[in-house]
Amino acid sequence: MPTTYLGPLSWFLQLPALIEVNETFEKQTFRNRCLIRSCATKDLIRLTVPVRKVETKQFTRDIEISYQQHWQHQHWMAIRSAYEHTPYFLYYEDYLRPFYEKETKFLIDLNAGLTETIWHLLHNERPINGVPFRGNLTEGAYTSSWSGKTWTDRHPWQNEVSILETLFEKGPETLRYAD
């Protein structure tokens, strides 16, 4: 599966799975963006992690995050504003906030850290923030399985909101809610 930045619940339901890092980075996908919904207005808000200029056919594992903008602060304020009144935001915020307080060089590391943290939260385990997936991304631990289909053919969930909405609303019942 491709990496995602705070992907939707349907993406998390496919885990555990191999995360593809030896694929060509596709712009304007969930690899570096997500949708959250304001609980107050129900409007969709797109959060995008800015990346350094992508060369043609650059591998996802090589995509570097740009810090020219203050995107981390903007993302955290948007998440906080959208979900601070949900039942489980206060319980989970301390696990997620550190990702918005430190700089991570590669997009794959940010996504892996967030994914692993959320995975632990979904399984009612205490996550260790900032610990990437177990596996060596640089030594081909993840292999390509691209079938030639387009992003939308392979991943119909591209317009779904982030797992944060369900996680903050349902807490430990998130996975049962998906059934």
PDB file of C-alpha atoms in Angstrom:
ATOM      1  CA  MET A   1       0.000   0.000   0.000  1.00  0.00           C
ATOM      2  CA  PRO A   2       1.160   3.556  -0.466  1.00  0.00           C
ATOM      3  CA  THR A   3       2.115   5.630   2.540  1.00  0.00           C
ATOM      4  CA  THR A   4      -0.434   8.188   3.703  1.00  0.00           C
ATOM      5  CA  TYR A   5      -0.430  11.291   5.835  1.00  0.00           C
ATOM      6  CA  LEU A   6      -3.169  10.631   8.402  1.00  0.00           C
ATOM      7  CA  GLY A   7      -5.039   8.405   5.959  1.00  0.00           C
ATOM      8  CA  PRO A   8      -8.684   7.425   6.326  1.00  0.00           C
ATOM      9  CA  LEU A   9     -10.000   4.610   8.495  1.00  0.00           C
ATOM     10  CA  SER A  10     -10.417   2.351   5.452  1.00  0.00           C
ATOM     11  CA  TRP A  11      -6.644   2.618   4.816  1.00  0.00           C
ATOM     12  CA  PHE A  12      -5.877   1.659   8.430  1.00  0.00           C
ATOM     13  CA  LEU A  13      -8.218  -1.328   8.181  1.00  0.00           C
ATOM     14  CA  GLN A  14      -5.878  -2.783   5.549  1.00  0.00           C
ATOM     15  CA  LEU A  15      -2.976  -2.863   8.036  1.00  0.00           C
ATOM     16  CA  PRO A  16      -0.762  -4.630   8.753  1.00  0.00           C
ATOM     17  CA  ALA A  17       0.484  -4.482   5.199  1.00  0.00           C
ATOM     18  CA  LEU A  18       3.681  -3.598   3.428  1.00  0.00           C
ATOM     19  CA  ILE A  19       4.034   0.124   2.900  1.00  0.00           C
ATOM     20  CA  GLU A  20       5.347   0.922  -0.562  1.00  0.00           C
ATOM     21  CA  VAL A  21       8.340   3.273  -0.549  1.00  0.00           C
ATOM     22  CA  ASN A  22      10.066   2.235  -3.776  1.00  0.00           C
ATOM     23  CA  GLU A  23       7.335   3.674  -5.951  1.00  0.00           C
ATOM     24  CA  THR A  24       7.423   6.918  -7.877  1.00  0.00           C
ATOM     25  CA  PHE A  25       5.990   9.736  -5.782  1.00  0.00           C
ATOM     26  CA  GLU A  26       2.649  10.918  -7.150  1.00  0.00           C
ATOM     27  CA  LYS A  27       1.732  14.543  -6.480  1.00  0.00           C
ATOM     28  CA  GLN A  28      -1.690  15.527  -5.142  1.00  0.00           C
ATOM     29  CA  THR A  29      -2.334  12.236  -3.359  1.00  0.00           C
ATOM     30  CA  PHE A  30      -2.781  11.143   0.231  1.00  0.00           C
ATOM     31  CA  ARG A  31       0.944  10.524   0.508  1.00  0.00           C
ATOM     32  CA  ASN A  32       1.351  14.071   1.769  1.00  0.00           C
ATOM     33  CA  ARG A  33      -2.198  15.284   2.370  1.00  0.00           C
ATOM     34  CA  CYS A  34      -5.373  14.464   4.211  1.00  0.00           C
ATOM     35  CA  LEU A  35      -8.884  15.746   4.699  1.00  0.00           C
ATOM     36  CA  ILE A  36     -10.299  16.627   8.088  1.00  0.00           C
ATOM     37  CA  ARG A  37     -13.829  17.775   8.824  1.00  0.00           C
ATOM     38  CA  SER A  38     -14.585  20.668  11.094  1.00  0.00           C
ATOM     39  CA  CYS A  39     -16.901  19.376  13.809  1.00  0.00           C
ATOM     40  CA  ALA A  40     -18.499  22.805  14.083  1.00  0.00           C
ATOM     41  CA  THR A  41     -19.183  23.580  10.428  1.00  0.00           C
ATOM     42  CA  LYS A  42     -18.793  20.119   8.817  1.00  0.00           C
ATOM     43  CA  ASP A  43     -16.596  21.772   6.155  1.00  0.00           C
ATOM     44  CA  LEU A  44     -13.742  19.718   4.731  1.00  0.00           C
ATOM     45  CA  ILE A  45     -10.264  21.074   5.348  1.00  0.00           C
ATOM     46  CA  ARG A  46      -7.325  19.855   3.281  1.00  0.00           C
ATOM     47  CA  LEU A  47      -4.016  19.607   5.092  1.00  0.00           C
ATOM     48  CA  THR A  48      -0.942  19.267   2.889  1.00  0.00           C
ATOM     49  CA  VAL A  49       2.598  18.579   4.041  1.00  0.00           C
ATOM     50  CA  PRO A  50       4.773  20.708   1.731  1.00  0.00           C
ATOM     51  CA  VAL A  51       7.594  18.809   0.100  1.00  0.00           C
ATOM     52  CA  ARG A  52      10.796  19.961  -1.513  1.00  0.00           C
ATOM     53  CA  LYS A  53      10.688  20.160  -5.274  1.00  0.00           C
ATOM     54  CA  VAL A  54      10.062  16.694  -6.623  1.00  0.00           C
ATOM     55  CA  GLU A  55      12.196  15.591  -9.523  1.00  0.00           C
ATOM     56  CA  THR A  56      10.577  13.451 -12.145  1.00  0.00           C
ATOM     57  CA  LYS A  57      10.275   9.848 -11.051  1.00  0.00           C
ATOM     58  CA  GLN A  58      11.583  10.436  -7.550  1.00  0.00           C
ATOM     59  CA  PHE A  59      10.976   7.563  -5.124  1.00  0.00           C
ATOM     60  CA  THR A  60       8.543   8.179  -2.276  1.00  0.00           C
ATOM     61  CA  ARG A  61      11.254   7.213   0.231  1.00  0.00           C
ATOM     62  CA  ASP A  62      13.392  10.150  -1.009  1.00  0.00           C
ATOM     63  CA  ILE A  63      10.760  12.883  -0.657  1.00  0.00           C
ATOM     64  CA  GLU A  64      11.933  15.562   1.775  1.00  0.00           C
ATOM     65  CA  ILE A  65       9.589  17.789   3.747  1.00  0.00           C
ATOM     66  CA  SER A  66       9.872  21.542   3.240  1.00  0.00           C
ATOM     67  CA  TYR A  67       9.850  23.780   6.294  1.00  0.00           C
ATOM     68  CA  GLN A  68       9.775  27.136   4.487  1.00  0.00           C
ATOM     69  CA  GLN A  69       6.184  27.532   5.665  1.00  0.00           C
ATOM     70  CA  HIS A  70       4.965  27.016   9.227  1.00  0.00           C
ATOM     71  CA  TRP A  71       2.806  24.088   8.150  1.00  0.00           C
ATOM     72  CA  GLN A  72       3.225  22.114  11.382  1.00  0.00           C
ATOM     73  CA  HIS A  73       1.703  24.862  13.495  1.00  0.00           C
ATOM     74  CA  GLN A  74      -1.082  25.374  10.927  1.00  0.00           C
ATOM     75  CA  HIS A  75      -1.879  21.663  10.793  1.00  0.00           C
ATOM     76  CA  TRP A  76      -1.952  21.259  14.561  1.00  0.00           C
ATOM     77  CA  MET A  77      -4.155  24.331  15.007  1.00  0.00           C
ATOM     78  CA  ALA A  78      -6.542  23.042  12.315  1.00  0.00           C
ATOM     79  CA  ILE A  79      -6.686  19.585  13.940  1.00  0.00           C
ATOM     80  CA  ARG A  80      -7.168  21.111  17.376  1.00  0.00           C
ATOM     81  CA  SER A  81      -9.854  23.485  16.158  1.00  0.00           C
ATOM     82  CA  ALA A  82     -11.695  20.732  14.294  1.00  0.00           C
ATOM     83  CA  TYR A  83     -11.605  18.115  17.053  1.00  0.00           C
ATOM     84  CA  GLU A  84     -10.909  19.682  20.449  1.00  0.00           C
ATOM     85  CA  HIS A  85     -14.527  19.220  21.541  1.00  0.00           C
ATOM     86  CA  THR A  86     -14.703  15.557  20.590  1.00  0.00           C
ATOM     87  CA  PRO A  87     -14.817  12.947  23.371  1.00  0.00           C
ATOM     88  CA  TYR A  88     -11.287  11.568  22.885  1.00  0.00           C
ATOM     89  CA  PHE A  89      -9.208  14.511  21.640  1.00  0.00           C
ATOM     90  CA  LEU A  90      -7.762  15.318  25.066  1.00  0.00           C
ATOM     91  CA  TYR A  91      -6.888  11.666  25.591  1.00  0.00           C
ATOM     92  CA  TYR A  92      -4.955  11.312  22.312  1.00  0.00           C
ATOM     93  CA  GLU A  93      -3.520  14.777  21.681  1.00  0.00           C
ATOM     94  CA  ASP A  94      -0.328  14.200  23.687  1.00  0.00           C
ATOM     95  CA  TYR A  95       0.535  11.255  21.423  1.00  0.00           C
ATOM     96  CA  LEU A  96       0.072  13.217  18.190  1.00  0.00           C
ATOM     97  CA  ARG A  97       1.240  16.746  19.070  1.00  0.00           C
ATOM     98  CA  PRO A  98       4.975  15.837  19.152  1.00  0.00           C
ATOM     99  CA  PHE A  99       4.876  15.191  15.395  1.00  0.00           C
ATOM    100  CA  TYR A 100       3.999  18.871  14.966  1.00  0.00           C
ATOM    101  CA  GLU A 101       6.723  20.129  17.285  1.00  0.00           C
ATOM    102  CA  LYS A 102       9.803  18.572  15.683  1.00  0.00           C
ATOM    103  CA  GLU A 103      11.126  18.554  12.166  1.00  0.00           C
ATOM    104  CA  THR A 104      11.301  15.278  10.290  1.00  0.00           C
ATOM    105  CA  LYS A 105      13.469  15.212   7.172  1.00  0.00           C
ATOM    106  CA  PHE A 106      11.609  12.659   5.066  1.00  0.00           C
ATOM    107  CA  LEU A 107       7.875  12.402   4.421  1.00  0.00           C
ATOM    108  CA  ILE A 108       8.006   8.617   4.774  1.00  0.00           C
ATOM    109  CA  ASP A 109       9.368   8.963   8.323  1.00  0.00           C
ATOM    110  CA  LEU A 110       6.639  11.421   9.343  1.00  0.00           C
ATOM    111  CA  ASN A 111       3.933   9.192   7.869  1.00  0.00           C
ATOM    112  CA  ALA A 112       5.416   6.044   9.415  1.00  0.00           C
ATOM    113  CA  GLY A 113       5.635   7.638  12.848  1.00  0.00           C
ATOM    114  CA  LEU A 114       2.055   8.903  12.711  1.00  0.00           C
ATOM    115  CA  THR A 115       0.798   5.589  11.329  1.00  0.00           C
ATOM    116  CA  GLU A 116       2.517   3.539  14.007  1.00  0.00           C
ATOM    117  CA  THR A 117       1.265   5.848  16.753  1.00  0.00           C
ATOM    118  CA  ILE A 118      -2.309   5.645  15.480  1.00  0.00           C
ATOM    119  CA  TRP A 119      -1.974   1.877  15.040  1.00  0.00           C
ATOM    120  CA  HIS A 120      -1.054   1.562  18.723  1.00  0.00           C
ATOM    121  CA  LEU A 121      -3.926   3.830  19.743  1.00  0.00           C
ATOM    122  CA  LEU A 122      -6.372   1.766  17.680  1.00  0.00           C
ATOM    123  CA  HIS A 123      -5.211  -1.348  19.489  1.00  0.00           C
ATOM    124  CA  ASN A 124      -5.344   0.302  22.916  1.00  0.00           C
ATOM    125  CA  GLU A 125      -1.594   0.204  23.329  1.00  0.00           C
ATOM    126  CA  ARG A 126       0.570   3.025  24.578  1.00  0.00           C
ATOM    127  CA  PRO A 127       2.590   4.225  21.574  1.00  0.00           C
ATOM    128  CA  ILE A 128       6.149   5.416  21.703  1.00  0.00           C
ATOM    129  CA  ASN A 129       6.088   8.635  19.686  1.00  0.00           C
ATOM    130  CA  GLY A 130       8.544   9.048  16.879  1.00  0.00           C
ATOM    131  CA  VAL A 131       9.448   5.388  16.529  1.00  0.00           C
ATOM    132  CA  PRO A 132       9.294   4.470  12.850  1.00  0.00           C
ATOM    133  CA  PHE A 133       7.995   1.192  11.486  1.00  0.00           C
ATOM    134  CA  ARG A 134      10.129  -1.819  12.259  1.00  0.00           C
ATOM    135  CA  GLY A 135      11.987  -2.485   9.055  1.00  0.00           C
ATOM    136  CA  ASN A 136      14.737  -0.900   7.090  1.00  0.00           C
ATOM    137  CA  LEU A 137      13.247   1.345   4.439  1.00  0.00           C
ATOM    138  CA  THR A 138      16.563   1.936   2.726  1.00  0.00           C
ATOM    139  CA  GLU A 139      17.425  -1.717   2.212  1.00  0.00           C
ATOM    140  CA  GLY A 140      14.393  -2.724   0.186  1.00  0.00           C
ATOM    141  CA  ALA A 141      12.339  -4.119   3.054  1.00  0.00           C
ATOM    142  CA  TYR A 142       9.326  -2.931   1.121  1.00  0.00           C
ATOM    143  CA  THR A 143       8.957  -3.960  -2.477  1.00  0.00           C
ATOM    144  CA  SER A 144       7.048  -2.610  -5.416  1.00  0.00           C
ATOM    145  CA  SER A 145       3.731  -4.116  -6.384  1.00  0.00           C
ATOM    146  CA  TRP A 146       2.462  -1.448  -8.747  1.00  0.00           C
ATOM    147  CA  SER A 147       0.057  -2.968 -11.237  1.00  0.00           C
ATOM    148  CA  GLY A 148      -0.160  -0.116 -13.751  1.00  0.00           C
ATOM    149  CA  LYS A 149      -3.502   1.098 -12.460  1.00  0.00           C
ATOM    150  CA  THR A 150      -4.027   4.732 -11.564  1.00  0.00           C
ATOM    151  CA  TRP A 151      -4.185   6.036  -8.013  1.00  0.00           C
ATOM    152  CA  THR A 152      -7.983   6.297  -8.066  1.00  0.00           C
ATOM    153  CA  ASP A 153      -8.388   2.779  -9.469  1.00  0.00           C
ATOM    154  CA  ARG A 154      -6.221   1.282  -6.742  1.00  0.00           C
ATOM    155  CA  HIS A 155      -7.351   3.493  -3.842  1.00  0.00           C
ATOM    156  CA  PRO A 156     -11.020   4.463  -3.927  1.00  0.00           C
ATOM    157  CA  TRP A 157     -10.693   6.014  -0.439  1.00  0.00           C
ATOM    158  CA  GLN A 158      -8.800   9.048  -1.702  1.00  0.00           C
ATOM    159  CA  ASN A 159     -11.687  11.402  -0.892  1.00  0.00           C
ATOM    160  CA  GLU A 160     -12.369  10.056   2.597  1.00  0.00           C
ATOM    161  CA  VAL A 161     -11.636  12.081   5.711  1.00  0.00           C
ATOM    162  CA  SER A 162      -8.700  11.288   7.978  1.00  0.00           C
ATOM    163  CA  ILE A 163      -8.895   8.585  10.603  1.00  0.00           C
ATOM    164  CA  LEU A 164      -8.596  11.383  13.158  1.00  0.00           C
ATOM    165  CA  GLU A 165     -12.317  12.070  12.875  1.00  0.00           C
ATOM    166  CA  THR A 166     -13.318   8.556  13.911  1.00  0.00           C
ATOM    167  CA  LEU A 167     -10.468   8.174  16.398  1.00  0.00           C
ATOM    168  CA  PHE A 168     -11.368  11.368  18.259  1.00  0.00           C
ATOM    169  CA  GLU A 169     -15.111  10.576  18.165  1.00  0.00           C
ATOM    170  CA  LYS A 170     -15.071   6.839  18.952  1.00  0.00           C
ATOM    171  CA  GLY A 171     -11.761   6.363  20.773  1.00  0.00           C
ATOM    172  CA  PRO A 172     -11.105   2.708  21.630  1.00  0.00           C
ATOM    173  CA  GLU A 173     -14.266   1.710  19.724  1.00  0.00           C
ATOM    174  CA  THR A 174     -12.879   2.977  16.400  1.00  0.00           C
ATOM    175  CA  LEU A 175     -12.160  -0.434  14.915  1.00  0.00           C
ATOM    176  CA  ARG A 176     -15.529  -1.832  16.051  1.00  0.00           C
ATOM    177  CA  TYR A 177     -17.217   1.184  14.501  1.00  0.00           C
ATOM    178  CA  ALA A 178     -15.754   0.237  11.123  1.00  0.00           C
ATOM    179  CA  ASP A 179     -17.339  -3.240  11.130  1.00  0.00           C
TER     180      ASP A 179
END
